[in-house]
Amino acid sequence: MKKKIAAGVLAAATLGSVLLGASAPAFASSGGCVSGDACLYYSPGLQGAKFGKGEYGNYDGNFGGGGAGNGQPVMNNAASVWNMDHYHNLRVHYREFSIRDSGPNQFVPHDQWVNLGAVPWNGGSVNMRNNNHSQSWEGI
């Protein structure tokens, strides 16, 4: 009887994991660059060390994978980003993430990459390269 209960609990947990995983690729952080992540690179042109983040929020963590910038903090150090999510557009924010934040941000369409650069803000511009604090996702 205990084996049947344990098997049932395991099956339910596995099914729950599969269902949650299938519905939330843009929001589950991987720590690496996998489908559904925003993959930030230390250097322009998707070069150097990288960091993957799939959820909303601040860039907490360090670049990895070798190359220029390996081990450096991600926050305010990214030069390019590849939106590896197939269904959501990405916004890279100049400031700490907040749902109500209407501050400077750079738009990255789904399945595309950009070099971070100047974006219009308050009649001037703000350079997003090495001035990137957080990210958010939006549906299409």
PDB file of C-alpha atoms in Angstrom:
ATOM      1  CA  MET A   1       0.000   0.000   0.000  1.00  0.00           C
ATOM      2  CA  LYS A   2       2.820   2.425   0.861  1.00  0.00           C
ATOM      3  CA  LYS A   3       4.420   1.773  -2.542  1.00  0.00           C
ATOM      4  CA  LYS A   4       1.167   2.666  -4.342  1.00  0.00           C
ATOM      5  CA  ILE A   5       0.832   5.898  -2.359  1.00  0.00           C
ATOM      6  CA  ALA A   6       4.477   6.794  -2.984  1.00  0.00           C
ATOM      7  CA  ALA A   7       4.080   6.034  -6.701  1.00  0.00           C
ATOM      8  CA  GLY A   8       0.959   8.205  -6.854  1.00  0.00           C
ATOM      9  CA  VAL A   9       2.692  11.120  -5.123  1.00  0.00           C
ATOM     10  CA  LEU A  10       5.684  10.801  -7.450  1.00  0.00           C
ATOM     11  CA  ALA A  11       3.430  10.696 -10.536  1.00  0.00           C
ATOM     12  CA  ALA A  12       1.505  13.783  -9.379  1.00  0.00           C
ATOM     13  CA  ALA A  13       4.713  15.697  -8.644  1.00  0.00           C
ATOM     14  CA  THR A  14       6.155  14.773 -12.042  1.00  0.00           C
ATOM     15  CA  LEU A  15       2.972  15.788 -13.863  1.00  0.00           C
ATOM     16  CA  GLY A  16       2.885  19.080 -11.950  1.00  0.00           C
ATOM     17  CA  SER A  17       6.493  19.792 -12.885  1.00  0.00           C
ATOM     18  CA  VAL A  18       5.842  19.043 -16.533  1.00  0.00           C
ATOM     19  CA  LEU A  19       2.739  21.234 -16.631  1.00  0.00           C
ATOM     20  CA  LEU A  20       4.419  24.129 -14.852  1.00  0.00           C
ATOM     21  CA  GLY A  21       7.519  23.853 -16.996  1.00  0.00           C
ATOM     22  CA  ALA A  22       5.496  23.856 -20.196  1.00  0.00           C
ATOM     23  CA  SER A  23       3.616  27.017 -19.311  1.00  0.00           C
ATOM     24  CA  ALA A  24       6.410  29.148 -17.898  1.00  0.00           C
ATOM     25  CA  PRO A  25       9.607  29.098 -19.979  1.00  0.00           C
ATOM     26  CA  ALA A  26       9.928  32.891 -19.949  1.00  0.00           C
ATOM     27  CA  PHE A  27       9.680  33.107 -16.202  1.00  0.00           C
ATOM     28  CA  ALA A  28      11.864  30.292 -14.885  1.00  0.00           C
ATOM     29  CA  SER A  29      15.517  31.244 -14.465  1.00  0.00           C
ATOM     30  CA  SER A  30      18.021  28.758 -15.807  1.00  0.00           C
ATOM     31  CA  GLY A  31      21.290  30.487 -14.930  1.00  0.00           C
ATOM     32  CA  GLY A  32      22.469  29.546 -18.445  1.00  0.00           C
ATOM     33  CA  CYS A  33      21.309  30.415 -21.931  1.00  0.00           C
ATOM     34  CA  VAL A  34      18.506  28.076 -22.954  1.00  0.00           C
ATOM     35  CA  SER A  35      15.303  28.461 -24.936  1.00  0.00           C
ATOM     36  CA  GLY A  36      13.019  30.903 -23.119  1.00  0.00           C
ATOM     37  CA  ASP A  37      15.839  32.958 -21.568  1.00  0.00           C
ATOM     38  CA  ALA A  38      17.201  36.403 -22.143  1.00  0.00           C
ATOM     39  CA  CYS A  39      20.872  35.670 -22.796  1.00  0.00           C
ATOM     40  CA  LEU A  40      23.036  38.645 -21.855  1.00  0.00           C
ATOM     41  CA  TYR A  41      26.587  38.941 -23.139  1.00  0.00           C
ATOM     42  CA  TYR A  42      29.464  40.902 -21.682  1.00  0.00           C
ATOM     43  CA  SER A  43      30.604  42.136 -25.117  1.00  0.00           C
ATOM     44  CA  PRO A  44      28.812  43.447 -28.239  1.00  0.00           C
ATOM     45  CA  GLY A  45      27.819  41.052 -30.996  1.00  0.00           C
ATOM     46  CA  LEU A  46      26.929  38.208 -28.586  1.00  0.00           C
ATOM     47  CA  GLN A  47      30.583  37.812 -27.622  1.00  0.00           C
ATOM     48  CA  GLY A  48      32.333  37.101 -24.329  1.00  0.00           C
ATOM     49  CA  ALA A  49      30.922  35.566 -21.183  1.00  0.00           C
ATOM     50  CA  LYS A  50      27.148  35.135 -20.937  1.00  0.00           C
ATOM     51  CA  PHE A  51      24.291  34.890 -18.451  1.00  0.00           C
ATOM     52  CA  GLY A  52      20.779  33.553 -18.952  1.00  0.00           C
ATOM     53  CA  LYS A  53      17.703  34.778 -17.116  1.00  0.00           C
ATOM     54  CA  GLY A  54      14.169  33.666 -17.809  1.00  0.00           C
ATOM     55  CA  GLU A  55      12.219  35.553 -15.168  1.00  0.00           C
ATOM     56  CA  TYR A  56      11.286  39.142 -14.443  1.00  0.00           C
ATOM     57  CA  GLY A  57      13.619  41.066 -12.191  1.00  0.00           C
ATOM     58  CA  ASN A  58      17.060  42.372 -11.445  1.00  0.00           C
ATOM     59  CA  TYR A  59      20.263  41.040 -12.943  1.00  0.00           C
ATOM     60  CA  ASP A  60      21.651  39.287  -9.897  1.00  0.00           C
ATOM     61  CA  GLY A  61      24.507  36.964 -10.732  1.00  0.00           C
ATOM     62  CA  ASN A  62      27.754  36.791 -12.648  1.00  0.00           C
ATOM     63  CA  PHE A  63      28.689  36.140 -16.254  1.00  0.00           C
ATOM     64  CA  GLY A  64      30.039  32.664 -16.960  1.00  0.00           C
ATOM     65  CA  GLY A  65      31.104  30.335 -19.731  1.00  0.00           C
ATOM     66  CA  GLY A  66      34.574  31.795 -20.232  1.00  0.00           C
ATOM     67  CA  GLY A  67      35.777  34.671 -22.356  1.00  0.00           C
ATOM     68  CA  ALA A  68      35.853  38.394 -21.689  1.00  0.00           C
ATOM     69  CA  GLY A  69      33.868  39.317 -18.575  1.00  0.00           C
ATOM     70  CA  ASN A  70      33.844  35.815 -17.082  1.00  0.00           C
ATOM     71  CA  GLY A  71      33.003  36.112 -13.370  1.00  0.00           C
ATOM     72  CA  GLN A  72      31.966  39.782 -13.611  1.00  0.00           C
ATOM     73  CA  PRO A  73      28.579  40.917 -12.233  1.00  0.00           C
ATOM     74  CA  VAL A  74      25.824  41.007 -14.863  1.00  0.00           C
ATOM     75  CA  MET A  75      24.114  44.147 -13.525  1.00  0.00           C
ATOM     76  CA  ASN A  76      25.303  47.202 -15.467  1.00  0.00           C
ATOM     77  CA  ASN A  77      27.831  45.158 -17.464  1.00  0.00           C
ATOM     78  CA  ALA A  78      25.928  43.728 -20.454  1.00  0.00           C
ATOM     79  CA  ALA A  79      26.640  44.928 -23.996  1.00  0.00           C
ATOM     80  CA  SER A  80      24.347  42.670 -26.048  1.00  0.00           C
ATOM     81  CA  VAL A  81      21.328  40.450 -25.449  1.00  0.00           C
ATOM     82  CA  TRP A  82      19.612  37.636 -27.323  1.00  0.00           C
ATOM     83  CA  ASN A  83      15.921  37.116 -26.572  1.00  0.00           C
ATOM     84  CA  MET A  84      15.724  33.319 -26.789  1.00  0.00           C
ATOM     85  CA  ASP A  85      12.013  33.259 -25.949  1.00  0.00           C
ATOM     86  CA  HIS A  86       9.799  32.322 -28.908  1.00  0.00           C
ATOM     87  CA  TYR A  87       6.613  33.933 -27.554  1.00  0.00           C
ATOM     88  CA  HIS A  88       7.491  36.991 -25.431  1.00  0.00           C
ATOM     89  CA  ASN A  89       9.195  40.270 -26.178  1.00  0.00           C
ATOM     90  CA  LEU A  90      11.836  41.492 -23.736  1.00  0.00           C
ATOM     91  CA  ARG A  91      12.520  44.875 -22.205  1.00  0.00           C
ATOM     92  CA  VAL A  92      15.934  45.534 -20.666  1.00  0.00           C
ATOM     93  CA  HIS A  93      15.531  48.225 -18.000  1.00  0.00           C
ATOM     94  CA  TYR A  94      17.966  50.951 -17.013  1.00  0.00           C
ATOM     95  CA  ARG A  95      16.799  50.835 -13.391  1.00  0.00           C
ATOM     96  CA  GLU A  96      15.699  48.280 -10.832  1.00  0.00           C
ATOM     97  CA  PHE A  97      12.689  46.333 -12.040  1.00  0.00           C
ATOM     98  CA  SER A  98       9.240  47.467 -11.021  1.00  0.00           C
ATOM     99  CA  ILE A  99       5.915  46.664 -12.652  1.00  0.00           C
ATOM    100  CA  ARG A 100       5.163  50.391 -12.587  1.00  0.00           C
ATOM    101  CA  ASP A 101       8.560  51.396 -14.009  1.00  0.00           C
ATOM    102  CA  SER A 102       8.231  53.570 -17.084  1.00  0.00           C
ATOM    103  CA  GLY A 103      11.921  54.471 -17.106  1.00  0.00           C
ATOM    104  CA  PRO A 104      14.389  53.980 -19.944  1.00  0.00           C
ATOM    105  CA  ASN A 105      14.399  50.507 -21.449  1.00  0.00           C
ATOM    106  CA  GLN A 106      15.471  48.774 -24.631  1.00  0.00           C
ATOM    107  CA  PHE A 107      13.033  46.571 -26.532  1.00  0.00           C
ATOM    108  CA  VAL A 108      14.201  43.178 -27.825  1.00  0.00           C
ATOM    109  CA  PRO A 109      11.684  41.282 -29.995  1.00  0.00           C
ATOM    110  CA  HIS A 110      11.230  37.556 -29.435  1.00  0.00           C
ATOM    111  CA  ASP A 111      13.803  35.348 -31.232  1.00  0.00           C
ATOM    112  CA  GLN A 112      16.090  38.327 -31.973  1.00  0.00           C
ATOM    113  CA  TRP A 113      19.234  39.901 -30.543  1.00  0.00           C
ATOM    114  CA  VAL A 114      20.511  43.467 -30.217  1.00  0.00           C
ATOM    115  CA  ASN A 115      23.573  45.358 -29.141  1.00  0.00           C
ATOM    116  CA  LEU A 116      22.485  47.490 -26.217  1.00  0.00           C
ATOM    117  CA  GLY A 117      22.769  51.183 -27.010  1.00  0.00           C
ATOM    118  CA  ALA A 118      21.106  54.588 -26.931  1.00  0.00           C
ATOM    119  CA  VAL A 119      17.346  54.792 -26.339  1.00  0.00           C
ATOM    120  CA  PRO A 120      15.257  57.993 -26.351  1.00  0.00           C
ATOM    121  CA  TRP A 121      14.358  59.333 -22.914  1.00  0.00           C
ATOM    122  CA  ASN A 122      12.955  62.699 -21.756  1.00  0.00           C
ATOM    123  CA  GLY A 123      13.973  64.588 -24.892  1.00  0.00           C
ATOM    124  CA  GLY A 124      17.468  63.095 -24.886  1.00  0.00           C
ATOM    125  CA  SER A 125      18.861  59.610 -24.819  1.00  0.00           C
ATOM    126  CA  VAL A 126      20.186  57.058 -22.344  1.00  0.00           C
ATOM    127  CA  ASN A 127      22.869  54.531 -23.257  1.00  0.00           C
ATOM    128  CA  MET A 128      21.741  51.049 -22.178  1.00  0.00           C
ATOM    129  CA  ARG A 129      25.150  49.437 -22.747  1.00  0.00           C
ATOM    130  CA  ASN A 130      26.641  48.781 -19.306  1.00  0.00           C
ATOM    131  CA  ASN A 131      23.594  50.551 -17.814  1.00  0.00           C
ATOM    132  CA  ASN A 132      21.202  47.641 -17.491  1.00  0.00           C
ATOM    133  CA  HIS A 133      19.716  46.729 -14.165  1.00  0.00           C
ATOM    134  CA  SER A 134      16.750  44.439 -14.832  1.00  0.00           C
ATOM    135  CA  GLN A 135      14.321  42.943 -17.340  1.00  0.00           C
ATOM    136  CA  SER A 136      10.648  42.322 -17.974  1.00  0.00           C
ATOM    137  CA  TRP A 137       8.650  40.285 -20.479  1.00  0.00           C
ATOM    138  CA  GLU A 138       5.547  41.100 -22.491  1.00  0.00           C
ATOM    139  CA  GLY A 139       3.241  38.906 -24.532  1.00  0.00           C
ATOM    140  CA  ILE A 140       2.731  39.263 -28.248  1.00  0.00           C
TER     141      ILE A 140
END
